[in-house]
Coordinates of C-alpha atoms in Angstrom, one line a residue:
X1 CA 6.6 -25.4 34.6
X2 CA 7.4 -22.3 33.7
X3 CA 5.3 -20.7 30.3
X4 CA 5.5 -17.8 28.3
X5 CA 3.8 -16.7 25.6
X6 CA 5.0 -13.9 22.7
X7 CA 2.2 -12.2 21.3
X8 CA 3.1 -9.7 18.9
X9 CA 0.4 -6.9 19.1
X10 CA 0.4 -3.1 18.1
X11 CA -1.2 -2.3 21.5
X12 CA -2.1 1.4 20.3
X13 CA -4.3 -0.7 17.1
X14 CA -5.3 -2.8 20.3
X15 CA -6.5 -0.2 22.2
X16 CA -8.1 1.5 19.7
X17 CA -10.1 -1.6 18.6
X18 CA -11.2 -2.8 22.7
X19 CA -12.1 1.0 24.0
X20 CA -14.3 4.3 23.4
X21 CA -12.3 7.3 23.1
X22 CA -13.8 8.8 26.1
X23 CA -11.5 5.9 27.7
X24 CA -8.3 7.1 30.2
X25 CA -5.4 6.4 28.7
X26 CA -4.3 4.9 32.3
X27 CA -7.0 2.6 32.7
X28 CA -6.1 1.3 28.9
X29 CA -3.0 0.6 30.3
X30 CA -3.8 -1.2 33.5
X31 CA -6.2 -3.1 31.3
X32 CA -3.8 -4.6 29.0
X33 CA -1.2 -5.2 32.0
X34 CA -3.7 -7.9 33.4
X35 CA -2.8 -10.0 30.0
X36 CA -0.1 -8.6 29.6
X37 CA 3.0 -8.9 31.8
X38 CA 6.0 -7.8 30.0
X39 CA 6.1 -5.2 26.7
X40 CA 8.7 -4.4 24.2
X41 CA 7.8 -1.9 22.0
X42 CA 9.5 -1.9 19.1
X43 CA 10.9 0.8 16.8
X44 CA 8.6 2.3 14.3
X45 CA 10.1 1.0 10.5
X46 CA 12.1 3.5 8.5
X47 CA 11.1 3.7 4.7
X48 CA 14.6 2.9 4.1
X49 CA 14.2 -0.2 5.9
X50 CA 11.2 -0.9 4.1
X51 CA 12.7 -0.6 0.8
X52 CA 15.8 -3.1 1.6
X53 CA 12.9 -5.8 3.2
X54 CA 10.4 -5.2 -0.3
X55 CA 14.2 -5.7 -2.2
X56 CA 14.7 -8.8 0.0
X57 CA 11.3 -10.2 -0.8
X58 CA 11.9 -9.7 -4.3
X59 CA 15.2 -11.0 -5.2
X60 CA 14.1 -13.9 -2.3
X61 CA 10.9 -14.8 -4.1
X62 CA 12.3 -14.5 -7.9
X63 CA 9.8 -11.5 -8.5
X64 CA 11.8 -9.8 -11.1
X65 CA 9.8 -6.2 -9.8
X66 CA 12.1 -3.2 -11.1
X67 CA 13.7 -0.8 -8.6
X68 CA 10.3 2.1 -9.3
X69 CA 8.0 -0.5 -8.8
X70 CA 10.0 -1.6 -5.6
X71 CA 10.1 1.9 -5.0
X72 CA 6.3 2.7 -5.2
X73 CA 5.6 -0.8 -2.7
X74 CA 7.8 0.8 -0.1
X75 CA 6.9 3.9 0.2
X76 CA 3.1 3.7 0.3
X77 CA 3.7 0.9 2.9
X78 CA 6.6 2.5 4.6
X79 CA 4.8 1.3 8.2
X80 CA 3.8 -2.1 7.5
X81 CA 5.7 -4.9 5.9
X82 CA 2.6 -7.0 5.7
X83 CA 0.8 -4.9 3.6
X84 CA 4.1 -4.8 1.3
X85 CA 3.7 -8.7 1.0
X86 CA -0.3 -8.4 0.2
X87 CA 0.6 -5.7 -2.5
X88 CA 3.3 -8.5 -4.3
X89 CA 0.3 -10.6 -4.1
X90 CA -2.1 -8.7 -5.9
X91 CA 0.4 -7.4 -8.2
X92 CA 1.9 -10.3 -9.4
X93 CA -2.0 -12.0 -10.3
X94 CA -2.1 -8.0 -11.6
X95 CA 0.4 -8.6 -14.0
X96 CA -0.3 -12.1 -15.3
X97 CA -3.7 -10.1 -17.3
X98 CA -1.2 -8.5 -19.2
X99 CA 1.7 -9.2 -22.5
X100 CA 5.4 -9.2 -21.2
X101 CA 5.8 -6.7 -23.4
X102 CA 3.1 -4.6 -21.9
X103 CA 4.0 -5.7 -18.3
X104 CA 8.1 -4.6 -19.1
X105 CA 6.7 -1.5 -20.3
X106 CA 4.2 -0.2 -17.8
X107 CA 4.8 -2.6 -14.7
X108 CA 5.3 0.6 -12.4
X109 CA 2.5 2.2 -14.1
X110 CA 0.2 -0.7 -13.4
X111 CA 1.4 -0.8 -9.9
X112 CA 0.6 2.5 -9.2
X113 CA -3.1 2.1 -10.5
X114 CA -3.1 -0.9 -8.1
X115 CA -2.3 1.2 -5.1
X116 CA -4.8 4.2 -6.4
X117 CA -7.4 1.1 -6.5
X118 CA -6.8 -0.4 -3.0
X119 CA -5.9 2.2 -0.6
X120 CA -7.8 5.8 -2.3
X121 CA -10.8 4.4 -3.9
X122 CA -12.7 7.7 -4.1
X123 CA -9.8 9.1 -6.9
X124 CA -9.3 5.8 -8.6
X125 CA -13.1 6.3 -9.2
X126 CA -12.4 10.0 -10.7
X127 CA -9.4 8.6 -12.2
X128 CA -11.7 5.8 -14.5
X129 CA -14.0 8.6 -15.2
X130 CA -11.1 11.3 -16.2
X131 CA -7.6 9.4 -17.0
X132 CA -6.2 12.5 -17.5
X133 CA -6.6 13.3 -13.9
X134 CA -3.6 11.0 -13.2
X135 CA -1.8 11.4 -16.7
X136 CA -0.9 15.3 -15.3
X137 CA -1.0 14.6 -11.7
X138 CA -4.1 16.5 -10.8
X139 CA -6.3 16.3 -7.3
X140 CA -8.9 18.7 -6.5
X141 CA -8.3 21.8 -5.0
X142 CA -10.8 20.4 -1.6
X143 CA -8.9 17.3 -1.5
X144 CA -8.1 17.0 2.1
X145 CA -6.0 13.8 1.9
X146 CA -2.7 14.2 2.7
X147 CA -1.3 10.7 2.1
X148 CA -3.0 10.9 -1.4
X149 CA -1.5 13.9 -2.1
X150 CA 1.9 12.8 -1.2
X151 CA 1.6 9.9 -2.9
X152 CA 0.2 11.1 -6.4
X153 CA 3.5 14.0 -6.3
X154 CA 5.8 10.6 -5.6
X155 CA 4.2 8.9 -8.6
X156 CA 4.6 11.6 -10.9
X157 CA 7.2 10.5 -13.2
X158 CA 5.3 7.4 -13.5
X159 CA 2.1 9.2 -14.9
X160 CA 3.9 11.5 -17.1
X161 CA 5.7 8.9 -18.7
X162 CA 2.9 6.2 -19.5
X163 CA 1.1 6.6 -22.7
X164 CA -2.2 7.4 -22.9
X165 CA -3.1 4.6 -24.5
X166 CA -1.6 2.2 -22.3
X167 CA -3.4 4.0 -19.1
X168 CA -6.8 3.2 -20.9
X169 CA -5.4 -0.1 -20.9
X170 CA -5.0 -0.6 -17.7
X171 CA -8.0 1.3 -16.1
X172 CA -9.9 -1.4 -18.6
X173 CA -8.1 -4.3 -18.3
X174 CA -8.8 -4.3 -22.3
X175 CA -5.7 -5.9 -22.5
X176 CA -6.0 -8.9 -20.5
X177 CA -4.8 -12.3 -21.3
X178 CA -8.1 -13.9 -20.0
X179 CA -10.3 -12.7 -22.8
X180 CA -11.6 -16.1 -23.8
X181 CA -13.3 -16.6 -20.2

């Protein structure tokens, strides 16, 4: 009887995760061989790619995201499709706080905030305490992160075209639907 077993596995996250730095990276490998008989590596994702699978998952799953928002998904989670579907999650319980009306408007906008929220949580925290800071695209001078950066410059039309107002809104959640809990 003749079995084999697919595991999918980033073996680099593997790796990571099972040794110390200080580890050869030849005796990682002959470590993972003894579970591991065959491996296919497969090609990194292109953010193109990503952007036709977030597109897929939206017109698949009736999400009615517009193309920025779709845009914004993709290119923060260019590398991994799974976080893609975690962020439709989150931003379609996001979106039900909020007025169609506010959602039609600002739905990129709260997206955005979202990402700031989740994945840079030390300028989201600068951002509640100075909305501005994102209104005109600013990050501190000593700000070393370069995915940040990138992704605050990629967001830029977004934050110069939302109203203050609405940011507030937003950054408050003084707009939600569930005010009566």
């Amino acid at each position: 009887l003749n079995v084999v077993f697919v595991i999918p596995v980033d073996d680099e996250a593997l790796k990571r995760n099972l040794f110390s730095k200080n580890d050869c990276n030849n005796e990682k490998e002959e470590f993972l061989r003894k579970f591991f008989n065959v491996t296919l590596r497969i090609k990194p994702h292109q953010t193109t790619e990503l952007n036709s699978y977030a597109r897929e998952l939206n017109n698949r799953n009736g999400l009615g995201f517009n193309a920025d928002t779709l845009a914004l998904c993709s290119k923060e989670f260019a590398t991994n499709p799974r976080r893609i579907i975690q962020l439709f999650n989150n931003l379609s319980s996001e979106l039900c706080q909020y007025s169609p009306e506010f959602v039609e408007k600002n739905e990129s906008a709260i997206c955005t905030i979202l990402i700031l929220r989740e994945e840079y949580p030390d300028y989201y925290k600068k951002v509640l305490n100075d909305p501005y800071l994102f209104k005109n695209c600013r990050i501190e001078d000593n700000e070393k992160n370069e995915n940040l950066k990138s992704f605050i410059r990629f967001v830029g039309p977004v934050a110069k075209k939302i109203e203050i107002k609405d940011l507030l809104k937003i950054l408050t959640n003084s707009d939600a639907v569930f005010n009566a809990i």
